[in-house]
Amino acid sequence: MEYWNPKVERLSAEELKQLQERKLRRLVENAHQYSSFYKKRFAAAGVSPHDIRSLEDIQQLPFTHKTDLRDTYPTGMFSVPQSQIVRFHVSSGTTGVPTVVGYSANDIDVWTTCLARSLTACGLGRGDVVQVAYAYGLFTGGLGLHYGVEEIGAAVLPVGAGTTTRQINLMKDLGTTAIACTPSYMLHIGEVAESMNIDIASQTRLRAGILGAEPWSLESRTRIEQNLGIKAYDIYGTSEMSGPLFTECSAQNGIHAWADHFLIEIVDDYGGPVEEGEKGELVVTTLSKEALPLIRYKMGDITSLVWEECECGRTHPRIMRIQGRVDDMIVVRGVNVFPSQIESVLMQIPEVGDHFQIVVDRAGPMDVMAVKIEVTESTLSDRVGALMQLEERVAKQLRDVLMVNAKVELVERGTLPRSSGKSQKVIDLRQI
Ligand code: DLL
């Protein structure tokens, strides 16, 4: 079993918690001293740095949110002078004001170290060729992974997002052994390779996918692994935390969250702690970030956390597969529906292709939900009766899980939009 830093990756839970406690106290003192934003926040909540002695005391601190970053756009939450900033990343701002993340030189080092540990846990190292197919630029995926791959001494192939045919040719010609991209783009690369008569499993050296930046189900993972003959590792991170940071290890049973740099809490709808292993919202406190420290930042992602030692020997807590976002939830006729539930059902049905889209609209006072699914040409050329049976079967399986009716529409493979980045699975026409 290979580790990047065996000593740190195998500290006991007790040692890690002590380290977190020390770093938390320092973080809160610094934030109070150097950040006018946090100083005001602490005052409004009636809490002073002296109140924070133990890890449990974190519950006295107020939460922070994406809206805080937007309200203080562009750099109002930064805690260091401009002269210490060595890089910016900026979110796309599709839902309003963009969020700007600044990095000190040390922030970049910590980010790269975390990724070096993670990529090593995915079995990568010297001799590997890692194709980075996340977008380079303001998005954190491309540059983040780029430096992580260089750190472990592997060769980086910085293709960036898109140019799918070229991705496949380069993968073949340069002997790519791992690719980093979104799971939906991985599926798309698979289908384009097929149309080029290239069998990724037998005609390339690809053996690992470092896939994340969007929710994906275990069933999608199985499809990707079987179709492409690779191991598909989940990678998690957000621009506010730095970018992509944590991955699964060879056990593929949860994402190792490096606890010496990040303190993760899972909270319920009311902000209270949940029991270990219970589902809730992920809340992050950055223990090492200098330029933009986050204290109890509500990430919006739904998951659970376990502290048990992993079979790989790493002791840091694991974030279990992200189930969706609190703001992803669609309410259809009063019933809460998560796109990830739909994906899970669809990906278990062999006739259903890899791409689907959920369209929610209003018919008079009623919400209606349609699920468009791609099927192969050979399925579409089946008898009308057989097609109707398939639609009914899918609709029934969806209803059993969602408790609400969905109209199922079969469409030809290649009809639904493809993305080289995060895919948009839900179109909610009620909001337009
Ligand atoms: O997506 C950073 C990243 C780049 C992660 C490359 C992984 C790989 P943001 O654009 O800020 O940052 O989006 C962060 O994406 O809050 C989740 O909702 C979602 N997300 C990221 N990774 C996963 C994952 C990057 N493995 C938001 N599973 C997060 C599910 C994920 N959702």
CSV table of C-alpha atoms and ligand atoms in Angstrom, one decimal:
chain,number,residue,atom,x,y,z
A,1,MET,CA,0.0,0.0,0.0
A,2,GLU,CA,1.5,3.3,-1.1
A,3,TYR,CA,1.1,6.5,0.9
A,4,TRP,CA,2.3,10.0,0.1
A,5,ASN,CA,2.9,10.9,3.7
A,6,PRO,CA,2.4,7.7,5.8
A,7,LYS,CA,3.0,9.5,9.1
A,8,VAL,CA,0.3,12.1,8.7
A,9,GLU,CA,-2.1,9.8,6.8
A,10,ARG,CA,-2.0,7.3,9.6
A,11,LEU,CA,-2.2,9.5,12.7
A,12,SER,CA,-4.6,8.2,15.2
A,13,ALA,CA,-8.1,9.8,15.3
A,14,GLU,CA,-7.2,11.1,18.8
A,15,GLU,CA,-4.0,12.8,17.4
A,16,LEU,CA,-5.9,14.2,14.5
A,17,LYS,CA,-8.6,15.7,16.8
A,18,GLN,CA,-6.0,17.2,19.0
A,19,LEU,CA,-4.3,18.8,16.0
A,20,GLN,CA,-7.6,20.1,14.7
A,21,GLU,CA,-8.4,21.6,18.1
A,22,ARG,CA,-5.1,23.5,18.2
A,23,LYS,CA,-5.5,24.7,14.6
A,24,LEU,CA,-9.1,25.7,15.2
A,25,ARG,CA,-8.1,27.9,18.2
A,26,ARG,CA,-5.5,29.6,16.1
A,27,LEU,CA,-7.8,30.0,13.1
A,28,VAL,CA,-10.5,31.7,15.2
A,29,GLU,CA,-8.0,34.0,16.9
A,30,ASN,CA,-6.5,35.0,13.5
A,31,ALA,CA,-9.8,35.5,11.9
A,32,HIS,CA,-10.9,37.7,14.8
A,33,GLN,CA,-7.7,39.8,14.5
A,34,TYR,CA,-7.2,40.0,10.7
A,35,SER,CA,-10.7,39.7,9.1
A,36,SER,CA,-13.2,42.5,9.7
A,37,PHE,CA,-15.8,40.2,8.3
A,38,TYR,CA,-15.3,37.5,10.9
A,39,LYS,CA,-14.8,40.1,13.7
A,40,LYS,CA,-18.2,41.5,13.0
A,41,ARG,CA,-19.8,38.1,12.7
A,42,PHE,CA,-18.4,36.9,16.0
A,43,ALA,CA,-19.6,40.0,17.7
A,44,ALA,CA,-23.1,39.6,16.3
A,45,ALA,CA,-23.2,36.0,17.5
A,46,GLY,CA,-21.9,37.1,20.9
A,47,VAL,CA,-18.9,34.8,20.8
A,48,SER,CA,-15.2,35.6,21.4
A,49,PRO,CA,-12.1,33.6,20.5
A,50,HIS,CA,-11.7,32.7,24.2
A,51,ASP,CA,-14.9,30.8,24.1
A,52,ILE,CA,-13.5,28.3,21.6
A,53,ARG,CA,-11.4,25.8,23.6
A,54,SER,CA,-12.5,22.4,22.4
A,55,LEU,CA,-13.7,21.0,19.1
A,56,GLU,CA,-17.3,20.9,20.4
A,57,ASP,CA,-17.1,24.6,21.0
A,58,ILE,CA,-17.2,25.1,17.2
A,59,GLN,CA,-21.0,24.9,17.6
A,60,GLN,CA,-21.0,28.3,19.1
A,61,LEU,CA,-19.6,29.9,16.0
A,62,PRO,CA,-22.0,31.2,13.3
A,63,PHE,CA,-22.2,29.5,9.9
A,64,THR,CA,-21.0,31.2,6.8
A,65,HIS,CA,-22.6,30.8,3.3
A,66,LYS,CA,-22.0,31.4,-0.4
A,67,THR,CA,-24.1,34.5,0.0
A,68,ASP,CA,-21.4,36.0,2.3
A,69,LEU,CA,-18.8,35.6,-0.5
A,70,ARG,CA,-21.2,37.2,-2.9
A,71,ASP,CA,-22.2,40.0,-0.6
A,72,THR,CA,-18.5,40.9,0.0
A,73,TYR,CA,-17.6,40.5,-3.7
A,74,PRO,CA,-14.9,40.5,-4.8
A,75,THR,CA,-12.4,40.2,-1.9
A,76,GLY,CA,-14.2,41.3,1.2
A,77,MET,CA,-13.7,38.0,3.0
A,78,PHE,CA,-9.9,37.8,2.3
A,79,SER,CA,-7.7,37.8,5.4
A,80,VAL,CA,-4.4,38.8,3.9
A,81,PRO,CA,-3.2,41.9,2.0
A,82,GLN,CA,-3.3,41.8,-1.8
A,83,SER,CA,0.6,41.5,-1.8
A,84,GLN,CA,0.3,37.9,-0.4
A,85,ILE,CA,-2.1,36.7,-3.1
A,86,VAL,CA,-0.5,34.6,-5.8
A,87,ARG,CA,-3.6,33.3,-7.6
A,88,PHE,CA,-7.3,33.8,-8.1
A,89,HIS,CA,-10.0,31.4,-9.2
A,90,VAL,CA,-13.5,32.6,-10.0
A,91,SER,CA,-16.7,30.7,-10.1
A,92,SER,CA,-18.8,31.0,-13.3
A,93,GLY,CA,-21.5,33.0,-11.5
A,94,THR,CA,-24.3,31.5,-13.6
A,95,THR,CA,-26.6,32.0,-10.6
A,96,GLY,CA,-25.6,35.6,-9.9
A,97,VAL,CA,-22.5,37.3,-8.6
A,98,PRO,CA,-19.4,35.2,-9.1
A,99,THR,CA,-17.4,34.0,-6.1
A,100,VAL,CA,-13.7,34.9,-6.1
A,101,VAL,CA,-11.2,32.7,-4.2
A,102,GLY,CA,-7.7,34.0,-3.5
A,103,TYR,CA,-4.7,31.9,-2.6
A,104,SER,CA,-1.4,32.6,-0.8
A,105,ALA,CA,1.7,30.7,-1.8
A,106,ASN,CA,1.1,28.4,1.2
A,107,ASP,CA,-2.5,27.9,0.2
A,108,ILE,CA,-1.4,26.5,-3.2
A,109,ASP,CA,1.2,24.3,-1.4
A,110,VAL,CA,-1.5,22.8,0.9
A,111,TRP,CA,-3.9,22.2,-2.0
A,112,THR,CA,-1.1,20.5,-4.0
A,113,THR,CA,-0.1,18.4,-1.0
A,114,CYS,CA,-3.7,17.2,-0.4
A,115,LEU,CA,-4.0,16.2,-4.0
A,116,ALA,CA,-0.6,14.4,-3.9
A,117,ARG,CA,-1.9,12.3,-1.0
A,118,SER,CA,-5.2,11.7,-2.8
A,119,LEU,CA,-3.7,10.8,-6.2
A,120,THR,CA,-1.3,8.4,-4.5
A,121,ALA,CA,-4.3,6.8,-2.7
A,122,CYS,CA,-5.7,6.2,-6.2
A,123,GLY,CA,-2.6,4.2,-7.0
A,124,LEU,CA,-1.0,6.8,-9.2
A,125,GLY,CA,2.7,7.9,-9.2
A,126,ARG,CA,5.9,8.1,-11.2
A,127,GLY,CA,5.5,6.4,-14.6
A,128,ASP,CA,1.8,7.3,-14.9
A,129,VAL,CA,0.4,9.6,-17.6
A,130,VAL,CA,-2.5,11.6,-16.3
A,131,GLN,CA,-4.7,13.3,-18.8
A,132,VAL,CA,-6.3,16.4,-17.2
A,133,ALA,CA,-9.6,16.9,-19.1
A,134,TYR,CA,-11.1,19.3,-16.6
A,135,ALA,CA,-11.3,22.9,-17.8
A,136,TYR,CA,-8.1,25.0,-17.2
A,137,GLY,CA,-8.5,28.7,-16.3
A,138,LEU,CA,-10.8,30.2,-13.7
A,139,PHE,CA,-12.3,26.8,-12.9
A,140,THR,CA,-10.2,25.0,-10.3
A,141,GLY,CA,-10.3,21.5,-11.8
A,142,GLY,CA,-7.6,21.9,-14.5
A,143,LEU,CA,-4.9,23.7,-12.7
A,144,GLY,CA,-5.6,22.0,-9.4
A,145,LEU,CA,-5.1,18.5,-10.7
A,146,HIS,CA,-2.2,19.7,-12.9
A,147,TYR,CA,-0.1,20.6,-10.0
A,148,GLY,CA,-1.1,17.6,-8.0
A,149,VAL,CA,-0.1,15.3,-10.8
A,150,GLU,CA,3.3,17.0,-11.2
A,151,GLU,CA,3.9,16.8,-7.4
A,152,ILE,CA,3.6,12.9,-7.4
A,153,GLY,CA,6.1,12.8,-10.3
A,154,ALA,CA,3.6,11.5,-12.9
A,155,ALA,CA,3.5,13.0,-16.4
A,156,VAL,CA,0.6,15.4,-16.9
A,157,LEU,CA,-1.2,15.7,-20.2
A,158,PRO,CA,-3.0,19.1,-20.0
A,159,VAL,CA,-5.6,18.7,-22.6
A,160,GLY,CA,-8.3,20.6,-20.7
A,161,ALA,CA,-12.0,20.2,-21.4
A,162,GLY,CA,-13.4,19.4,-24.8
A,163,THR,CA,-11.9,18.3,-28.2
A,164,THR,CA,-13.1,14.8,-27.5
A,165,THR,CA,-11.7,13.1,-30.6
A,166,ARG,CA,-8.3,14.6,-29.8
A,167,GLN,CA,-8.6,13.4,-26.2
A,168,ILE,CA,-9.0,9.9,-27.4
A,169,ASN,CA,-6.2,10.0,-30.0
A,170,LEU,CA,-3.8,11.4,-27.4
A,171,MET,CA,-4.9,8.9,-24.9
A,172,LYS,CA,-4.0,6.1,-27.3
A,173,ASP,CA,-0.8,7.7,-28.7
A,174,LEU,CA,0.7,8.8,-25.4
A,175,GLY,CA,-0.3,5.9,-23.3
A,176,THR,CA,-2.6,7.8,-20.8
A,177,THR,CA,-3.0,5.6,-17.7
A,178,ALA,CA,-5.5,7.9,-15.9
A,179,ILE,CA,-7.9,10.6,-16.9
A,180,ALA,CA,-9.4,13.3,-14.7
A,181,CYS,CA,-12.8,14.7,-15.9
A,182,THR,CA,-16.5,14.8,-14.9
A,183,PRO,CA,-18.2,11.4,-14.9
A,184,SER,CA,-20.7,12.6,-17.5
A,185,TYR,CA,-17.8,13.6,-19.8
A,186,MET,CA,-16.2,10.2,-19.2
A,187,LEU,CA,-19.3,8.6,-20.5
A,188,HIS,CA,-19.3,10.8,-23.5
A,189,ILE,CA,-15.6,10.0,-24.2
A,190,GLY,CA,-16.6,6.4,-24.1
A,191,GLU,CA,-19.4,6.8,-26.7
A,192,VAL,CA,-17.2,8.9,-29.0
A,193,ALA,CA,-14.4,6.3,-28.8
A,194,GLU,CA,-17.0,3.7,-29.8
A,195,SER,CA,-18.0,5.8,-32.8
A,196,MET,CA,-14.2,5.9,-33.7
A,197,ASN,CA,-14.1,2.1,-33.4
A,198,ILE,CA,-11.6,2.4,-30.5
A,199,ASP,CA,-12.2,0.1,-27.6
A,200,ILE,CA,-10.8,2.0,-24.6
A,201,ALA,CA,-10.6,-1.2,-22.5
A,202,SER,CA,-8.4,-3.1,-24.9
A,203,GLN,CA,-6.8,-0.5,-27.1
A,204,THR,CA,-5.5,2.0,-24.6
A,205,ARG,CA,-3.5,1.8,-21.3
A,206,LEU,CA,-6.2,3.7,-19.4
A,207,ARG,CA,-6.8,2.1,-16.0
A,208,ALA,CA,-8.2,4.9,-13.7
A,209,GLY,CA,-10.6,7.8,-13.9
A,210,ILE,CA,-10.5,10.6,-11.3
A,211,LEU,CA,-14.1,11.6,-11.7
A,212,GLY,CA,-16.1,14.3,-9.8
A,213,ALA,CA,-17.2,17.9,-9.8
A,214,GLU,CA,-20.8,16.8,-10.1
A,215,PRO,CA,-23.0,14.2,-8.4
A,216,TRP,CA,-22.9,10.7,-9.9
A,217,SER,CA,-24.4,7.5,-8.6
A,218,LEU,CA,-22.8,4.1,-7.8
A,219,GLU,CA,-24.7,2.7,-10.7
A,220,SER,CA,-23.0,5.2,-13.1
A,221,ARG,CA,-19.7,4.2,-11.6
A,222,THR,CA,-20.4,0.5,-12.4
A,223,ARG,CA,-21.3,1.4,-16.0
A,224,ILE,CA,-18.1,3.4,-16.4
A,225,GLU,CA,-15.9,0.7,-14.9
A,226,GLN,CA,-17.5,-2.0,-17.0
A,227,ASN,CA,-17.7,-0.2,-20.3
A,228,LEU,CA,-14.2,1.2,-20.2
A,229,GLY,CA,-12.4,-1.4,-18.2
A,230,ILE,CA,-11.1,1.1,-15.6
A,231,LYS,CA,-11.3,1.9,-11.9
A,232,ALA,CA,-13.4,5.0,-11.4
A,233,TYR,CA,-12.4,7.0,-8.3
A,234,ASP,CA,-14.7,9.7,-6.8
A,235,ILE,CA,-13.0,13.1,-6.3
A,236,TYR,CA,-14.5,15.9,-4.2
A,237,GLY,CA,-13.7,19.5,-3.6
A,238,THR,CA,-15.2,23.0,-4.1
A,239,SER,CA,-13.6,26.2,-5.3
A,240,GLU,CA,-14.2,27.8,-1.8
A,241,MET,CA,-12.1,25.0,-0.2
A,242,SER,CA,-9.4,25.5,-2.9
A,243,GLY,CA,-10.7,23.2,-5.6
A,244,PRO,CA,-10.5,19.4,-6.1
A,245,LEU,CA,-8.9,17.9,-3.0
A,246,PHE,CA,-10.1,14.5,-1.7
A,247,THR,CA,-10.5,11.2,-3.4
A,248,GLU,CA,-11.3,7.6,-2.6
A,249,CYS,CA,-8.5,5.1,-2.2
A,250,SER,CA,-8.3,1.6,-3.7
A,251,ALA,CA,-11.1,0.4,-1.3
A,252,GLN,CA,-13.5,2.9,-3.1
A,253,ASN,CA,-15.5,3.2,0.1
A,254,GLY,CA,-15.7,6.9,0.9
A,255,ILE,CA,-13.5,10.0,0.1
A,256,HIS,CA,-10.6,10.6,2.5
A,257,ALA,CA,-10.9,14.1,3.8
A,258,TRP,CA,-7.5,15.3,5.1
A,259,ALA,CA,-8.4,16.3,8.6
A,260,ASP,CA,-5.1,18.1,9.4
A,261,HIS,CA,-6.2,20.8,6.9
A,262,PHE,CA,-10.0,20.6,6.9
A,263,LEU,CA,-12.5,20.2,9.7
A,264,ILE,CA,-15.7,18.6,8.4
A,265,GLU,CA,-19.1,18.7,10.2
A,266,ILE,CA,-22.4,17.2,9.0
A,267,VAL,CA,-25.4,19.1,10.3
A,268,ASP,CA,-29.1,18.6,10.1
A,269,ASP,CA,-31.8,21.0,8.7
A,270,TYR,CA,-31.6,23.1,11.9
A,271,GLY,CA,-27.8,23.3,12.0
A,272,GLY,CA,-27.3,20.8,14.8
A,273,PRO,CA,-24.8,18.0,14.6
A,274,VAL,CA,-26.0,14.6,13.4
A,275,GLU,CA,-24.7,11.2,14.7
A,276,GLU,CA,-21.6,9.8,13.0
A,277,GLY,CA,-22.7,8.1,9.8
A,278,GLU,CA,-26.0,10.0,9.6
A,279,LYS,CA,-26.9,12.0,6.5
A,280,GLY,CA,-26.9,15.8,6.6
A,281,GLU,CA,-25.3,18.9,5.0
A,282,LEU,CA,-21.5,19.2,4.7
A,283,VAL,CA,-20.0,22.1,6.6
A,284,VAL,CA,-16.3,22.9,6.2
A,285,THR,CA,-13.8,24.8,8.3
A,286,THR,CA,-10.5,25.4,6.7
A,287,LEU,CA,-7.7,24.9,9.2
A,288,SER,CA,-4.7,25.9,7.1
A,289,LYS,CA,-6.0,28.4,4.5
A,290,GLU,CA,-4.6,31.9,4.8
A,291,ALA,CA,-6.0,34.1,2.1
A,292,LEU,CA,-9.7,33.1,2.4
A,293,PRO,CA,-10.2,31.1,5.6
A,294,LEU,CA,-13.7,29.6,5.9
A,295,ILE,CA,-15.3,29.0,9.2
A,296,ARG,CA,-18.3,26.7,9.3
A,297,TYR,CA,-19.1,27.2,5.6
A,298,LYS,CA,-22.3,25.5,4.6
A,299,MET,CA,-21.4,23.7,1.4
A,300,GLY,CA,-24.9,22.7,0.4
A,301,ASP,CA,-23.8,19.1,-0.3
A,302,ILE,CA,-25.7,16.2,1.3
A,303,THR,CA,-23.6,13.3,2.6
A,304,SER,CA,-22.4,11.5,5.8
A,305,LEU,CA,-19.0,11.3,7.5
A,306,VAL,CA,-17.3,8.2,9.1
A,307,TRP,CA,-14.2,8.3,11.3
A,308,GLU,CA,-13.5,4.5,11.2
A,309,GLU,CA,-10.0,3.6,10.0
A,310,CYS,CA,-10.2,2.5,6.3
A,311,GLU,CA,-9.1,-0.8,5.1
A,312,CYS,CA,-6.2,1.0,3.3
A,313,GLY,CA,-4.9,2.0,6.7
A,314,ARG,CA,-5.6,5.7,6.4
A,315,THR,CA,-7.2,7.1,9.5
A,316,HIS,CA,-8.7,10.4,8.3
A,317,PRO,CA,-12.5,10.6,8.2
A,318,ARG,CA,-14.3,9.7,5.0
A,319,ILE,CA,-17.0,11.6,3.3
A,320,MET,CA,-19.4,9.1,1.8
A,321,ARG,CA,-20.8,9.6,-1.8
A,322,ILE,CA,-22.5,12.9,-2.2
A,323,GLN,CA,-26.2,12.3,-2.5
A,324,GLY,CA,-27.1,15.7,-4.0
A,325,ARG,CA,-27.3,19.3,-3.0
A,326,VAL,CA,-29.8,20.9,-0.7
A,327,ASP,CA,-30.7,23.3,-3.5
A,328,ASP,CA,-30.8,20.5,-6.1
A,329,MET,CA,-34.0,19.1,-4.7
A,330,ILE,CA,-37.0,19.5,-7.0
A,331,VAL,CA,-40.4,19.7,-5.4
A,332,VAL,CA,-42.9,18.1,-7.7
A,333,ARG,CA,-46.5,18.3,-6.4
A,334,GLY,CA,-45.2,18.7,-2.9
A,335,VAL,CA,-42.9,15.6,-3.1
A,336,ASN,CA,-39.1,16.1,-2.8
A,337,VAL,CA,-37.2,14.6,-5.6
A,338,PHE,CA,-33.4,14.4,-6.0
A,339,PRO,CA,-31.9,14.0,-9.5
A,340,SER,CA,-29.5,11.4,-8.0
A,341,GLN,CA,-32.4,9.1,-7.1
A,342,ILE,CA,-33.6,9.2,-10.7
A,343,GLU,CA,-30.0,8.5,-11.9
A,344,SER,CA,-29.8,5.6,-9.6
A,345,VAL,CA,-33.0,4.0,-10.9
A,346,LEU,CA,-32.2,4.6,-14.6
A,347,MET,CA,-28.6,3.3,-14.5
A,348,GLN,CA,-29.9,-0.1,-13.2
A,349,ILE,CA,-32.0,-0.6,-16.3
A,350,PRO,CA,-29.8,-2.1,-19.0
A,351,GLU,CA,-31.9,-0.8,-22.0
A,352,VAL,CA,-31.5,2.8,-20.7
A,353,GLY,CA,-28.5,4.7,-22.2
A,354,ASP,CA,-26.0,6.8,-20.3
A,355,HIS,CA,-27.7,10.2,-20.7
A,356,PHE,CA,-31.0,11.5,-19.4
A,357,GLN,CA,-32.7,14.8,-18.7
A,358,ILE,CA,-35.4,15.8,-16.3
A,359,VAL,CA,-37.9,18.5,-17.4
A,360,VAL,CA,-40.3,19.9,-14.9
A,361,ASP,CA,-43.1,22.2,-16.0
A,362,ARG,CA,-46.6,23.3,-15.0
A,363,ALA,CA,-49.8,22.1,-16.7
A,364,GLY,CA,-52.4,24.5,-15.3
A,365,PRO,CA,-52.0,24.4,-11.5
A,366,MET,CA,-50.3,21.0,-11.6
A,367,ASP,CA,-46.5,20.2,-11.7
A,368,VAL,CA,-45.5,17.7,-14.4
A,369,MET,CA,-42.2,15.9,-14.6
A,370,ALA,CA,-40.9,14.3,-17.7
A,371,VAL,CA,-37.8,12.1,-17.8
A,372,LYS,CA,-36.2,11.9,-21.2
A,373,ILE,CA,-33.9,8.9,-21.6
A,374,GLU,CA,-31.7,7.9,-24.5
A,375,VAL,CA,-32.0,4.4,-25.9
A,376,THR,CA,-30.0,2.7,-28.6
A,377,GLU,CA,-31.3,2.7,-32.2
A,378,SER,CA,-31.9,-1.1,-32.0
A,379,THR,CA,-34.2,-0.6,-29.0
A,380,LEU,CA,-36.0,2.3,-30.7
A,381,SER,CA,-36.6,0.0,-33.8
A,382,ASP,CA,-38.4,-2.5,-31.5
A,383,ARG,CA,-42.1,-3.0,-31.9
A,384,VAL,CA,-44.2,-0.1,-30.6
A,385,GLY,CA,-45.7,-2.5,-28.0
A,386,ALA,CA,-42.2,-3.3,-26.7
A,387,LEU,CA,-41.3,0.4,-26.5
A,388,MET,CA,-44.5,1.2,-24.5
A,389,GLN,CA,-43.7,-1.7,-22.2
A,390,LEU,CA,-40.2,-0.2,-21.6
A,391,GLU,CA,-41.6,3.2,-20.9
A,392,GLU,CA,-44.1,1.8,-18.5
A,393,ARG,CA,-41.5,-0.3,-16.7
A,394,VAL,CA,-39.2,2.7,-16.3
A,395,ALA,CA,-42.1,4.9,-15.1
A,396,LYS,CA,-43.1,2.3,-12.6
A,397,GLN,CA,-39.6,1.9,-11.2
A,398,LEU,CA,-39.3,5.6,-10.9
A,399,ARG,CA,-42.6,5.9,-9.1
A,400,ASP,CA,-41.7,3.2,-6.6
A,401,VAL,CA,-38.7,5.2,-5.5
A,402,LEU,CA,-39.8,8.8,-6.0
A,403,MET,CA,-43.5,8.4,-4.9
A,404,VAL,CA,-44.5,10.7,-7.7
A,405,ASN,CA,-45.4,10.1,-11.4
A,406,ALA,CA,-42.9,10.9,-14.1
A,407,LYS,CA,-43.7,10.8,-17.8
A,408,VAL,CA,-41.0,8.7,-19.5
A,409,GLU,CA,-39.9,9.7,-23.0
A,410,LEU,CA,-37.5,7.5,-25.0
A,411,VAL,CA,-35.3,9.5,-27.3
A,412,GLU,CA,-32.6,8.4,-29.8
A,413,ARG,CA,-29.0,8.1,-28.5
A,414,GLY,CA,-27.1,11.3,-29.1
A,415,THR,CA,-30.2,13.6,-28.9
A,416,LEU,CA,-29.6,15.0,-25.4
A,417,PRO,CA,-27.0,17.7,-24.8
A,418,ARG,CA,-23.4,16.6,-23.9
A,419,SER,CA,-21.1,18.6,-21.7
A,420,SER,CA,-17.3,18.5,-21.3
A,421,GLY,CA,-17.8,19.8,-17.8
A,422,LYS,CA,-20.6,19.7,-15.3
A,423,SER,CA,-23.8,18.4,-17.0
A,424,GLN,CA,-27.2,20.0,-16.5
A,425,LYS,CA,-29.6,17.2,-15.7
A,426,VAL,CA,-32.6,19.3,-14.7
A,427,ILE,CA,-34.5,21.8,-16.7
A,428,ASP,CA,-37.1,23.5,-14.5
A,429,LEU,CA,-39.4,25.5,-16.8
A,430,ARG,CA,-41.5,26.6,-13.8
A,431,GLN,CA,-38.8,29.1,-13.0
A,432,ILE,CA,-38.7,30.8,-16.4
B,1,DLL,O1,-16.2,21.3,-8.9
B,1,DLL,C1,-14.1,21.4,-7.9
B,1,DLL,C2,-13.7,20.1,-8.4
B,1,DLL,C3,-13.0,20.1,-9.6
B,1,DLL,C4,-14.1,19.0,-7.8
B,1,DLL,C5,-12.7,18.8,-10.2
B,1,DLL,C6,-13.7,17.7,-8.3
B,1,DLL,C7,-13.0,17.7,-9.5
B,1,DLL,P1,-17.0,24.0,-7.8
B,1,DLL,O2,-17.2,24.4,-9.2
B,1,DLL,O3,-16.9,25.1,-6.8
B,1,DLL,O4,-15.7,23.1,-7.6
B,1,DLL,O5,-18.2,23.0,-7.4
B,1,DLL,C8,-18.3,22.4,-6.2
B,1,DLL,O6,-19.6,20.6,-7.1
B,1,DLL,O7,-20.3,21.8,-3.8
B,1,DLL,C9,-20.7,19.7,-5.2
B,1,DLL,O8,-22.0,20.2,-5.3
B,1,DLL,C10,-20.2,19.4,-6.6
B,1,DLL,N1,-19.2,18.3,-6.5
B,1,DLL,C11,-17.9,18.4,-6.6
B,1,DLL,N2,-17.3,17.1,-6.5
B,1,DLL,C12,-18.4,16.3,-6.4
B,1,DLL,C13,-18.5,14.9,-6.2
B,1,DLL,C14,-15.5,21.9,-8.2
B,1,DLL,N3,-17.4,14.1,-6.2
B,1,DLL,C15,-19.6,21.6,-6.1
B,1,DLL,N4,-19.7,14.3,-6.1
B,1,DLL,C16,-19.8,20.9,-4.8
B,1,DLL,C17,-20.8,15.1,-6.1
B,1,DLL,C18,-19.6,17.0,-6.4
B,1,DLL,N5,-20.8,16.5,-6.3
